CSV table of C-alpha atoms in Angstrom, one decimal:
chain,number,residue,atom,x,y,z
A,264,MET,CA,43.5,133.5,-69.1
A,265,ASN,CA,41.6,131.7,-66.3
A,266,ARG,CA,40.6,134.0,-63.2
A,267,PRO,CA,41.0,132.6,-59.5
A,268,PRO,CA,38.0,131.1,-58.1
A,269,SER,CA,35.6,133.4,-56.2
A,270,ASP,CA,33.2,132.9,-53.1
A,271,ALA,CA,30.5,133.4,-55.8
A,272,ASP,CA,32.1,130.1,-57.7
A,273,ALA,CA,30.6,127.6,-54.9
A,274,PRO,CA,27.0,128.4,-55.0
A,275,ARG,CA,27.5,128.3,-59.0
A,276,ALA,CA,29.3,125.0,-59.3
A,277,ALA,CA,26.5,123.8,-56.6
A,278,ALA,CA,23.7,125.0,-59.1
A,279,LEU,CA,25.6,123.4,-62.3
A,280,ALA,CA,26.0,120.1,-60.3
A,281,TRP,CA,22.5,119.8,-59.9
A,282,LEU,CA,21.4,120.9,-63.2
A,283,MET,CA,23.8,118.4,-64.7
A,284,GLY,CA,22.4,115.5,-62.7
A,285,ARG,CA,19.0,115.6,-64.4
A,286,VAL,CA,18.4,114.0,-67.7
A,287,ASN,CA,20.6,115.4,-70.0
A,288,TYR,CA,20.0,114.3,-73.9
A,289,GLU,CA,22.8,116.6,-74.9
A,290,ARG,CA,25.2,114.3,-73.0
A,291,THR,CA,23.9,110.8,-73.8
A,292,LYS,CA,24.6,108.8,-77.1
A,293,VAL,CA,21.1,107.7,-77.5
A,294,ILE,CA,18.1,110.0,-77.4
A,295,PRO,CA,14.7,108.4,-77.1
A,296,TYR,CA,13.2,110.5,-79.7
A,297,THR,CA,9.5,109.7,-78.3
A,298,GLU,CA,6.2,111.6,-77.5
A,299,GLU,CA,6.4,109.2,-73.9
A,300,SER,CA,10.4,110.3,-73.2
A,301,LEU,CA,9.9,113.7,-74.6
A,302,LYS,CA,6.5,114.4,-73.6
A,303,LEU,CA,5.8,118.2,-73.5
A,304,ASP,CA,3.4,117.9,-70.1
A,305,ARG,CA,6.5,118.2,-67.7
A,306,ILE,CA,7.4,121.4,-69.1
A,307,ARG,CA,4.2,122.5,-69.3
A,308,GLU,CA,3.5,121.9,-65.8
A,309,LEU,CA,7.0,123.3,-64.9
A,310,LEU,CA,6.2,126.4,-66.3
A,311,ARG,CA,2.3,126.6,-64.5
A,312,ARG,CA,4.0,126.4,-61.1
A,313,LEU,CA,6.7,129.0,-62.1
A,314,GLY,CA,3.6,131.2,-62.8
A,315,ASP,CA,3.7,130.9,-66.7
A,316,PRO,CA,6.6,133.4,-67.4
A,317,HIS,CA,5.9,132.7,-71.1
A,318,VAL,CA,2.5,134.0,-71.6
A,319,GLY,CA,2.3,137.4,-72.7
A,320,GLN,CA,5.8,137.3,-74.2
A,321,ARG,CA,6.6,138.5,-77.9
A,322,ILE,CA,8.5,135.8,-79.3
A,323,VAL,CA,10.2,134.5,-82.6
A,324,HIS,CA,10.4,130.9,-82.2
A,325,ILE,CA,13.2,129.5,-84.9
A,326,ALA,CA,13.7,125.6,-85.9
A,327,GLY,CA,15.9,124.5,-88.7
A,328,THR,CA,18.7,122.4,-89.6
A,329,LYS,CA,21.4,124.7,-90.1
A,330,GLY,CA,21.4,128.4,-89.9
A,331,LYS,CA,19.1,128.8,-86.4
A,332,GLY,CA,21.8,130.6,-84.5
A,333,SER,CA,23.2,133.2,-87.2
A,334,THR,CA,19.2,133.7,-88.1
A,335,ALA,CA,18.3,134.4,-84.4
A,336,ALA,CA,21.3,136.4,-83.9
A,337,MET,CA,20.5,138.8,-86.9
A,338,ILE,CA,17.0,138.8,-85.9
A,339,ALA,CA,18.0,140.1,-82.3
A,340,ALA,CA,20.5,142.5,-83.8
A,341,ALA,CA,17.7,144.2,-85.7
A,342,CYS,CA,15.7,144.3,-82.5
A,343,GLU,CA,18.0,145.8,-80.6
A,344,ALA,CA,19.0,148.2,-83.1
A,345,ALA,CA,15.4,149.2,-83.2
A,346,GLY,CA,15.3,149.8,-79.4
A,347,LEU,CA,13.9,146.7,-78.2
A,348,ARG,CA,15.3,144.8,-75.1
A,349,THR,CA,15.5,141.4,-76.6
A,350,GLY,CA,16.2,138.0,-74.9
A,351,VAL,CA,17.8,135.3,-76.7
A,352,SER,CA,17.2,131.7,-75.7
A,353,SER,CA,20.3,129.0,-77.7
A,354,SER,CA,21.5,126.0,-77.1
A,355,PRO,CA,24.2,124.6,-76.9
A,356,HIS,CA,26.4,127.2,-75.4
A,357,LEU,CA,30.0,127.5,-76.1
A,358,GLU,CA,31.6,128.4,-72.7
A,359,ARG,CA,29.1,129.1,-69.8
A,360,LEU,CA,25.5,128.0,-69.4
A,361,GLU,CA,24.6,131.7,-68.8
A,362,GLU,CA,24.8,132.3,-72.6
A,363,ARG,CA,21.7,130.5,-72.8
A,364,PHE,CA,19.6,133.4,-71.2
A,365,ALA,CA,21.2,136.6,-72.9
A,366,VAL,CA,19.2,139.9,-72.8
A,367,GLY,CA,20.4,142.7,-74.8
A,368,GLY,CA,23.5,140.4,-76.0
A,369,HIS,CA,24.9,139.7,-72.6
A,370,PRO,CA,24.9,136.3,-70.6
A,371,CYS,CA,23.0,136.3,-67.4
A,372,THR,CA,25.2,136.5,-64.3
A,373,ALA,CA,26.6,133.8,-62.0
A,374,ALA,CA,23.9,135.2,-59.5
A,375,ASP,CA,21.2,135.3,-61.9
A,376,LEU,CA,21.7,131.6,-62.9
A,377,VAL,CA,22.0,130.3,-59.2
A,378,GLY,CA,18.8,132.3,-58.5
A,379,LEU,CA,16.9,130.8,-61.4
A,380,VAL,CA,18.1,127.2,-60.3
A,381,GLU,CA,17.0,127.8,-56.9
A,382,ARG,CA,13.7,128.8,-58.2
A,383,VAL,CA,13.2,125.5,-60.4
A,384,ARG,CA,15.0,122.9,-58.3
A,385,PRO,CA,12.1,122.4,-55.7
A,386,ILE,CA,9.4,122.4,-58.2
A,387,ALA,CA,11.6,119.7,-60.3
A,388,GLU,CA,12.5,117.8,-56.9
A,389,ALA,CA,8.7,117.9,-56.2
A,390,MET,CA,7.5,116.7,-59.7
A,391,ASP,CA,9.9,113.9,-59.7
A,392,ARG,CA,7.6,112.2,-57.0
A,393,GLU,CA,4.4,113.0,-59.1
A,394,PRO,CA,3.0,111.0,-61.7
A,395,VAL,CA,3.6,113.7,-64.3
A,396,GLY,CA,7.4,113.2,-64.2
A,397,GLY,CA,10.4,115.5,-63.5
A,398,PRO,CA,11.5,117.8,-65.7
A,399,THR,CA,14.8,117.3,-67.7
A,400,TYR,CA,18.0,119.7,-68.2
A,401,PHE,CA,16.8,121.0,-71.5
A,402,ASP,CA,13.1,121.3,-69.9
A,403,LEU,CA,14.9,123.3,-66.8
A,404,THR,CA,17.2,125.1,-68.8
A,405,THR,CA,14.1,126.6,-71.2
A,406,ALA,CA,11.9,127.4,-68.4
A,407,MET,CA,14.8,129.3,-66.9
A,408,ALA,CA,15.1,131.4,-69.8
A,409,LEU,CA,11.8,132.5,-70.1
A,410,ALA,CA,11.7,132.9,-66.2
A,411,HIS,CA,14.6,135.1,-66.7
A,412,PHE,CA,13.0,136.9,-69.7
A,413,ALA,CA,10.2,137.6,-67.9
A,414,ASP,CA,12.0,139.1,-64.8
A,415,ARG,CA,13.8,141.3,-67.0
A,416,ALA,CA,10.8,142.4,-68.6
A,417,VAL,CA,12.0,142.1,-72.7
A,418,ASP,CA,10.0,143.5,-75.4
A,419,ALA,CA,10.9,140.6,-77.5
A,420,VAL,CA,12.3,137.0,-77.2
A,421,VAL,CA,14.2,135.0,-79.8
A,422,LEU,CA,13.9,131.2,-79.0
A,423,GLU,CA,15.6,128.8,-80.5
A,424,VAL,CA,14.6,125.1,-80.9
A,425,GLY,CA,17.0,122.6,-78.9
A,426,LEU,CA,16.3,119.3,-81.3
A,427,GLY,CA,13.7,118.8,-84.2
A,428,GLY,CA,10.3,120.9,-83.3
A,429,ARG,CA,7.2,119.1,-82.5
A,430,LEU,CA,8.5,117.5,-79.5
A,431,ASP,CA,11.0,119.9,-78.7
A,432,SER,CA,10.6,121.8,-75.1
A,433,THR,CA,10.2,125.3,-76.6
A,434,ASN,CA,7.4,123.8,-78.3
A,435,VAL,CA,5.0,125.0,-75.7
A,436,VAL,CA,4.6,129.0,-76.7
A,437,THR,CA,2.5,130.8,-78.9
A,438,PRO,CA,4.9,132.8,-80.9
A,439,GLU,CA,4.3,136.1,-83.0
A,440,VAL,CA,5.9,134.4,-85.9
A,441,ALA,CA,7.1,130.7,-86.3
A,442,VAL,CA,10.7,130.3,-88.5
A,443,VAL,CA,12.2,127.4,-90.4
A,444,THR,CA,15.6,128.2,-91.6
A,445,SER,CA,16.3,125.2,-93.5
A,446,ILE,CA,15.9,121.0,-93.9
A,447,SER,CA,18.8,118.9,-94.4
A,448,LEU,CA,19.8,115.3,-93.1
A,449,ASP,CA,20.9,115.8,-89.6
A,450,HIS,CA,19.8,113.4,-86.7
A,451,THR,CA,18.2,111.3,-89.1
A,452,LEU,CA,17.8,107.9,-86.8
A,453,LEU,CA,15.6,110.5,-84.7
A,454,LEU,CA,13.6,112.8,-86.8
A,455,GLY,CA,13.6,110.2,-90.2
A,456,ALA,CA,15.8,109.6,-93.1
A,457,THR,CA,14.3,111.6,-95.7
A,458,ARG,CA,13.8,115.4,-95.9
A,459,ASP,CA,10.4,115.3,-96.1
A,460,LYS,CA,9.9,113.4,-92.5
A,461,ILE,CA,12.3,116.1,-91.1
A,462,ALA,CA,10.4,118.6,-92.2
A,463,VAL,CA,7.3,117.5,-90.3
A,464,GLU,CA,9.2,117.6,-87.1
A,465,LYS,CA,10.5,120.9,-87.9
A,466,GLY,CA,7.3,122.0,-89.1
A,467,GLY,CA,6.0,121.2,-85.7
A,468,ILE,CA,6.6,124.5,-84.3
A,469,ILE,CA,3.9,126.1,-86.7
A,470,LYS,CA,1.0,127.0,-84.6
A,471,PRO,CA,-2.8,127.8,-85.9
A,472,GLY,CA,-3.1,131.2,-87.2
A,473,VAL,CA,0.3,132.1,-86.4
A,474,PRO,CA,2.5,133.4,-89.2
A,475,ALA,CA,5.1,131.1,-90.5
A,476,VAL,CA,8.4,132.2,-92.7
A,477,SER,CA,10.4,129.2,-94.7
A,478,GLY,CA,14.2,129.5,-96.0
A,479,VAL,CA,13.4,125.8,-97.4
A,480,ALA,CA,12.9,126.6,-101.1
A,481,ASP,CA,12.7,123.4,-102.7
A,482,THR,CA,9.8,121.1,-103.1
A,483,GLU,CA,10.7,117.9,-101.2
A,484,ALA,CA,10.5,119.7,-97.8
A,485,GLY,CA,9.2,123.1,-98.8
A,486,ASP,CA,5.9,121.5,-99.7
A,487,VAL,CA,5.6,119.5,-96.2
A,488,LEU,CA,5.7,123.0,-94.4
A,489,GLU,CA,3.3,124.7,-96.6
A,490,ARG,CA,0.8,122.1,-96.2
A,491,ILE,CA,1.6,122.1,-92.4
A,492,ALA,CA,0.9,126.0,-92.6
A,493,ALA,CA,-2.3,125.5,-94.8
A,494,GLU,CA,-4.0,123.1,-92.5
A,495,ARG,CA,-3.5,125.1,-89.5
A,496,ALA,CA,-4.5,128.5,-91.4
A,497,CYS,CA,-1.1,130.1,-91.0
A,498,PRO,CA,0.0,133.1,-93.2
A,499,PHE,CA,3.1,132.0,-94.8
A,500,TRP,CA,6.2,133.1,-96.4
A,501,ARG,CA,8.3,130.4,-98.5
A,502,ARG,CA,11.9,131.8,-99.7
A,503,GLY,CA,12.4,132.0,-103.2
A,504,ARG,CA,8.6,132.8,-104.1
A,505,ASP,CA,7.5,135.5,-101.5
A,506,PHE,CA,10.8,136.7,-100.3
A,507,ASP,CA,14.5,136.4,-101.5
A,508,LEU,CA,17.9,138.0,-101.9
A,509,GLN,CA,19.7,139.1,-105.1
A,510,ARG,CA,23.0,140.6,-105.8
A,511,ASP,CA,22.6,144.4,-106.0
A,512,LEU,CA,24.5,146.3,-108.7
A,513,PRO,CA,28.5,145.9,-108.6
A,514,SER,CA,28.8,149.7,-107.5
A,515,ASP,CA,27.3,148.7,-104.4
A,516,GLY,CA,30.2,146.8,-103.2
A,517,GLY,CA,28.6,143.0,-103.6
A,518,ALA,CA,25.7,144.0,-101.4
A,519,TRP,CA,22.5,142.1,-101.9
A,520,ARG,CA,18.5,143.8,-102.4
A,521,PHE,CA,16.1,142.0,-100.6
A,522,THR,CA,12.7,141.7,-101.7
A,523,ARG,CA,9.6,140.6,-99.8
A,524,ARG,CA,5.7,140.3,-100.5
A,525,GLN,CA,4.0,141.9,-97.4
A,526,GLU,CA,1.2,140.5,-96.0
A,527,ASP,CA,-1.2,143.7,-97.9
A,528,GLY,CA,0.4,142.1,-101.2
A,529,ALA,CA,2.5,145.1,-102.0
A,530,THR,CA,5.9,144.5,-102.1
A,531,GLU,CA,8.7,145.9,-100.0
A,532,THR,CA,12.6,146.4,-100.9
A,533,ILE,CA,15.5,146.6,-98.7
A,534,ASP,CA,18.9,147.4,-100.5
A,535,GLY,CA,22.8,147.5,-98.9
A,536,VAL,CA,22.1,144.0,-97.1
A,537,ALA,CA,25.8,142.7,-96.4
A,538,PRO,CA,25.9,139.8,-93.9
A,539,ALA,CA,28.7,139.9,-91.5
A,540,LEU,CA,30.1,136.5,-92.9
A,541,PRO,CA,30.4,135.4,-96.4
A,542,GLY,CA,29.1,132.9,-98.4
A,543,THR,CA,25.7,131.9,-99.7
A,544,ALA,CA,24.3,130.2,-96.5
A,545,GLN,CA,24.7,133.0,-94.6
A,546,ALA,CA,22.8,135.0,-97.4
A,547,GLU,CA,20.0,132.9,-97.1
A,548,ASN,CA,20.0,133.1,-93.2
A,549,ALA,CA,19.9,136.8,-94.0
A,550,ALA,CA,16.8,136.7,-96.4
A,551,VAL,CA,15.0,134.3,-93.4
A,552,ALA,CA,15.7,137.0,-90.6
A,553,LEU,CA,14.9,140.2,-92.7
A,554,ALA,CA,11.3,138.0,-93.9
A,555,ALA,CA,10.4,137.2,-90.1
A,556,LEU,CA,11.4,140.7,-89.0
A,557,GLY,CA,9.1,142.0,-92.2
A,558,VAL,CA,6.3,140.0,-90.8
A,559,LEU,CA,6.8,141.5,-87.5
A,560,ALA,CA,6.6,144.8,-89.2
A,561,ASP,CA,3.6,144.4,-90.7
A,562,ARG,CA,2.0,143.4,-87.7
A,563,GLY,CA,3.1,146.6,-85.7
A,564,TRP,CA,6.5,146.0,-84.1
A,565,ARG,CA,8.6,148.9,-84.0
A,566,LEU,CA,11.2,147.6,-86.6
A,567,PRO,CA,12.5,150.4,-89.3
A,568,ILE,CA,14.1,149.4,-92.3
A,569,GLU,CA,17.1,150.8,-91.0
A,570,ALA,CA,17.3,148.5,-88.4
A,571,ARG,CA,16.5,145.5,-90.0
A,572,ARG,CA,19.3,146.1,-92.4
A,573,VAL,CA,21.7,146.8,-89.1
A,574,GLY,CA,20.8,143.6,-87.5
A,575,VAL,CA,21.1,141.4,-90.7
A,576,ASN,CA,24.7,143.2,-91.5
A,577,THR,CA,26.0,142.9,-88.0
A,578,GLY,CA,24.4,139.9,-86.3
A,579,ARG,CA,26.8,136.9,-85.8
A,580,LEU,CA,27.7,134.0,-83.4
A,581,ALA,CA,31.1,132.9,-81.7
A,582,GLY,CA,32.1,129.4,-83.1
A,583,ARG,CA,30.4,130.0,-86.5
A,584,LEU,CA,32.6,131.1,-89.6
A,585,GLU,CA,34.6,132.6,-86.8
A,586,ARG,CA,38.2,134.0,-87.7
A,587,PHE,CA,41.2,134.8,-85.7
A,588,GLU,CA,43.9,137.0,-86.9
A,589,GLY,CA,47.6,135.6,-87.1
A,590,ASP,CA,49.9,132.9,-87.8
A,591,PRO,CA,48.5,130.7,-89.0
A,592,THR,CA,44.9,132.2,-89.3
A,593,ILE,CA,42.5,130.3,-87.4
A,594,VAL,CA,38.9,129.5,-88.3
A,595,ILE,CA,36.3,127.9,-85.8
A,596,ASP,CA,32.9,126.6,-87.3
A,597,GLY,CA,30.4,124.4,-85.7
A,598,ALA,CA,29.4,122.5,-89.2
A,599,HIS,CA,28.2,119.2,-88.0
A,600,ASN,CA,26.0,117.9,-91.2
A,601,ASP,CA,26.2,117.9,-94.8
A,602,ALA,CA,24.5,121.1,-95.7
A,603,SER,CA,26.8,123.1,-93.0
A,604,ALA,CA,30.3,121.8,-94.0
A,605,ALA,CA,29.3,122.5,-98.0
A,606,ALA,CA,28.6,126.2,-96.3
A,607,LEU,CA,32.0,126.2,-94.5
A,608,ALA,CA,33.6,125.1,-98.0
A,609,GLU,CA,32.3,127.7,-100.0
A,610,ALA,CA,33.5,130.4,-97.3
A,611,LEU,CA,37.0,128.8,-96.8
A,612,ASP,CA,38.7,131.0,-99.4
A,613,ALA,CA,36.9,134.5,-98.0
A,614,LEU,CA,38.1,133.2,-94.6
A,615,CYS,CA,41.3,131.8,-95.2
A,616,GLY,CA,42.6,134.2,-98.0
A,617,PRO,CA,45.0,133.5,-100.8
A,618,THR,CA,46.5,130.5,-98.2
A,619,PRO,CA,47.7,127.6,-100.4
A,620,ARG,CA,46.3,124.2,-100.1
A,621,GLU,CA,49.2,122.4,-98.8
A,622,ARG,CA,49.1,125.0,-95.8
A,623,ARG,CA,45.8,124.6,-94.7
A,624,VAL,CA,45.1,122.3,-92.0
A,625,LEU,CA,41.9,120.9,-90.8
A,626,VAL,CA,41.2,119.8,-87.5
A,627,ILE,CA,37.7,117.7,-86.9
A,628,ALA,CA,36.0,116.2,-84.2
A,629,VAL,CA,32.6,114.7,-84.8
A,630,SER,CA,29.6,113.3,-82.6
A,631,ASP,CA,29.3,109.6,-83.2
A,632,ASP,CA,25.8,109.7,-84.5
A,633,LYS,CA,26.9,112.0,-87.7
A,634,ASP,CA,27.4,111.2,-90.9
A,635,LEU,CA,31.4,111.4,-91.0
A,636,GLY,CA,31.2,110.9,-95.1
A,637,ALA,CA,28.9,113.9,-95.6
A,638,ILE,CA,30.6,116.1,-93.5
A,639,LEU,CA,33.9,115.3,-94.9
A,640,LYS,CA,33.3,115.3,-98.6
A,641,PRO,CA,33.3,118.6,-99.3
A,642,LEU,CA,36.0,119.7,-97.2
A,643,ALA,CA,39.0,117.3,-96.8
A,644,ARG,CA,39.7,117.8,-100.4
A,645,ARG,CA,40.7,121.4,-99.6
A,646,PHE,CA,43.5,120.6,-97.2
A,647,GLY,CA,46.7,119.6,-97.4
A,648,CYS,CA,46.5,118.0,-94.0
A,649,VAL,CA,43.9,116.7,-91.8
A,650,ILE,CA,44.1,116.0,-88.1
A,651,ALA,CA,41.2,114.1,-86.3
A,652,THR,CA,40.7,114.3,-82.8
A,653,ARG,CA,37.9,114.3,-80.3
A,654,PHE,CA,36.2,116.4,-78.3
A,655,GLN,CA,36.7,116.4,-74.2
A,656,ASP,CA,33.9,117.4,-72.3
A,657,ASN,CA,31.0,115.1,-73.7
A,658,PRO,CA,31.1,111.5,-74.4
A,659,ARG,CA,29.1,111.5,-77.7
A,660,ALA,CA,32.6,112.1,-79.9
A,661,ALA,CA,33.5,109.9,-82.4
A,662,SER,CA,37.2,108.1,-82.0
A,663,PRO,CA,39.7,110.1,-83.7
A,664,GLU,CA,40.7,106.7,-85.5
A,665,LYS,CA,37.2,106.4,-86.8
A,666,VAL,CA,37.2,109.9,-88.2
A,667,ALA,CA,40.9,109.6,-89.9
A,668,GLU,CA,39.7,106.1,-91.5
A,669,GLU,CA,36.7,108.3,-93.2
A,670,ALA,CA,38.9,111.2,-94.0
A,671,ARG,CA,41.4,109.4,-95.9
A,672,ARG,CA,38.5,108.4,-98.5
A,673,TRP,CA,38.4,112.2,-99.2
A,674,VAL,CA,41.5,113.9,-99.3
A,675,ILE,CA,43.7,114.2,-102.4
A,676,GLU,CA,46.7,112.4,-103.1
A,677,GLY,CA,49.7,113.6,-101.0
A,678,ALA,CA,47.6,114.8,-98.4
A,679,VAL,CA,48.4,114.1,-94.6
A,680,VAL,CA,45.9,112.5,-92.4
A,681,GLN,CA,46.6,111.9,-88.6
A,682,THR,CA,45.0,111.6,-85.4
A,683,ALA,CA,45.2,113.6,-82.1
A,684,PRO,CA,44.4,112.2,-78.6
A,685,THR,CA,42.8,116.0,-77.7
A,686,PRO,CA,42.4,119.0,-79.2
A,687,ALA,CA,45.0,121.2,-77.4
A,688,ALA,CA,47.5,118.3,-79.0
A,689,ALA,CA,45.6,118.9,-82.3
A,690,TRP,CA,46.4,122.6,-82.2
A,691,GLU,CA,50.3,122.1,-81.2
A,692,THR,CA,50.6,120.0,-84.5
A,693,ALA,CA,48.1,121.8,-86.6
A,694,ARG,CA,50.1,125.3,-85.9
A,695,ARG,CA,53.3,123.6,-86.7
A,696,ARG,CA,52.2,122.7,-90.0
A,697,ALA,CA,50.5,125.9,-90.9
A,698,ALA,CA,52.3,128.6,-89.4
A,699,GLY,CA,55.5,130.6,-90.5
A,700,GLY,CA,54.3,131.4,-94.2
A,701,GLY,CA,55.1,135.1,-94.4
A,702,ALA,CA,52.8,136.6,-96.8
A,703,GLY,CA,51.7,133.5,-98.2
A,704,GLY,CA,50.2,132.6,-94.8
A,705,GLY,CA,48.9,129.3,-93.2
A,706,ALA,CA,45.6,128.3,-91.9
A,707,VAL,CA,43.8,126.4,-89.5
A,708,VAL,CA,40.0,125.3,-89.6
A,709,PHE,CA,38.3,123.6,-86.6
A,710,THR,CA,35.4,122.1,-87.4
A,711,GLY,CA,32.9,119.0,-86.9
A,712,SER,CA,30.7,120.0,-83.7
A,713,LEU,CA,29.8,123.1,-81.8
A,714,LEU,CA,30.9,121.0,-78.8
A,715,PHE,CA,34.3,120.9,-80.4
A,716,ALA,CA,34.1,124.5,-81.6
A,717,ALA,CA,33.5,125.4,-77.8
A,718,GLU,CA,36.5,123.1,-76.5
A,719,VAL,CA,39.3,124.7,-79.1
A,720,ARG,CA,37.8,128.1,-78.7
A,721,ARG,CA,38.8,128.6,-75.4
A,722,LEU,CA,42.7,127.4,-76.1
A,723,VAL,CA,42.4,129.9,-78.8
A,724,VAL,CA,40.8,132.6,-77.2
A,725,ALA,CA,43.6,131.9,-74.2
A,726,GLU,CA,46.4,132.8,-76.5
A,727,ARG,CA,45.2,135.2,-79.1
A,728,GLY,CA,42.2,137.0,-77.5
A,729,ALA,CA,38.9,137.4,-78.6
A,730,PRO,CA,38.5,138.4,-82.6
A,731,LEU,CA,37.2,141.8,-84.2
A,732,GLY,CA,33.6,142.0,-84.2
A,733,ARG,CA,33.3,138.9,-81.7
A,734,PRO,CA,29.4,139.2,-80.2
A,735,ALA,CA,28.8,140.7,-76.7
């Protein structure tokens, strides 16, 4: 339900308008991924003029093709469970920009946001006139997050990379641990067409001497990350060799057992690991989170095992494998590449229950630079109907007709493929096709982009309210 405008809305709207007027690669079809366009000198200078708020903060820096958000949520939840006041900077936001500056699980207030913009605006406008050049939207929001966390005297910061790693605005910090969750083919025109080339970009966050944790178990990309860590003399932990999850005994209810090589060579074991969300991908994210937390514990952070277990068992994000009860069941997930689509496909049965395929509806909207076939291949055949639409708040959306054409290549015989001009129209059509099934139930799954997840989530929450277990 929308609240009426208040006197506080005008300053916030003005602050947002100024920010959105900056160079914003989140809203452009083409991102010039070069050292000149994404040079880090701008944010270093911006932070210097803000008093270097990042210096001295205890930071967990997270890159990866998928799993960054879930891993960050688990690490932050564990830190909070251990009594550490924790700031989380993530992107993109789902509903409000304030989500990017969260402390203790709570986004900053509108007043805080306005105050942060008032601090960075004169600096940015001065830099616009200087040889260094003015900071971008993402430079500014990154600096604002770090300043906000310094203002709030947090004990820990969980900082997500926006794009890639090497040239990302966040890559000016010296973290306590660098984490790479996964490597798969995404943003290939920018980061490289092979997983080893993408690994070089993601591995750019690994700093000399700083411990690094990799969720990449395979040789193609995993070896690249290990080589980077060796060249930079970094202690290095690799999933499948130095840490992993295995299924516990059946009597433990299907939970996982985590094992990790500690820095002194001993083996640490944590039983009863049960991530809040289903699927192998979430278990892998939990393993990476536990490994990073363990490294921090080895180095003196106050992170008892029970807090770490609580963190990975409860940490979750809105818009990621998020389930809304009712008729039909609704699932919202921001899957936008081959790996995340495969993870969603694996989790469908657990999320949708015993819904017959003909009563499952996939509603999908995708950015125009994505590999549509890679996203649709693992998903489309599991649905009796696919509705292609487009998100409205960003110009990067592919046309519904283009998405539908690709969907027809992958659906099973007899499945329906159609288009809808808006998320709202798609939701109404999907509801009619899936609802009214009684015990058999129907399900509608919205996916293809976090931008789409944000738009459709507003519609669903307005009707159904927030789901149980929604993060604060």
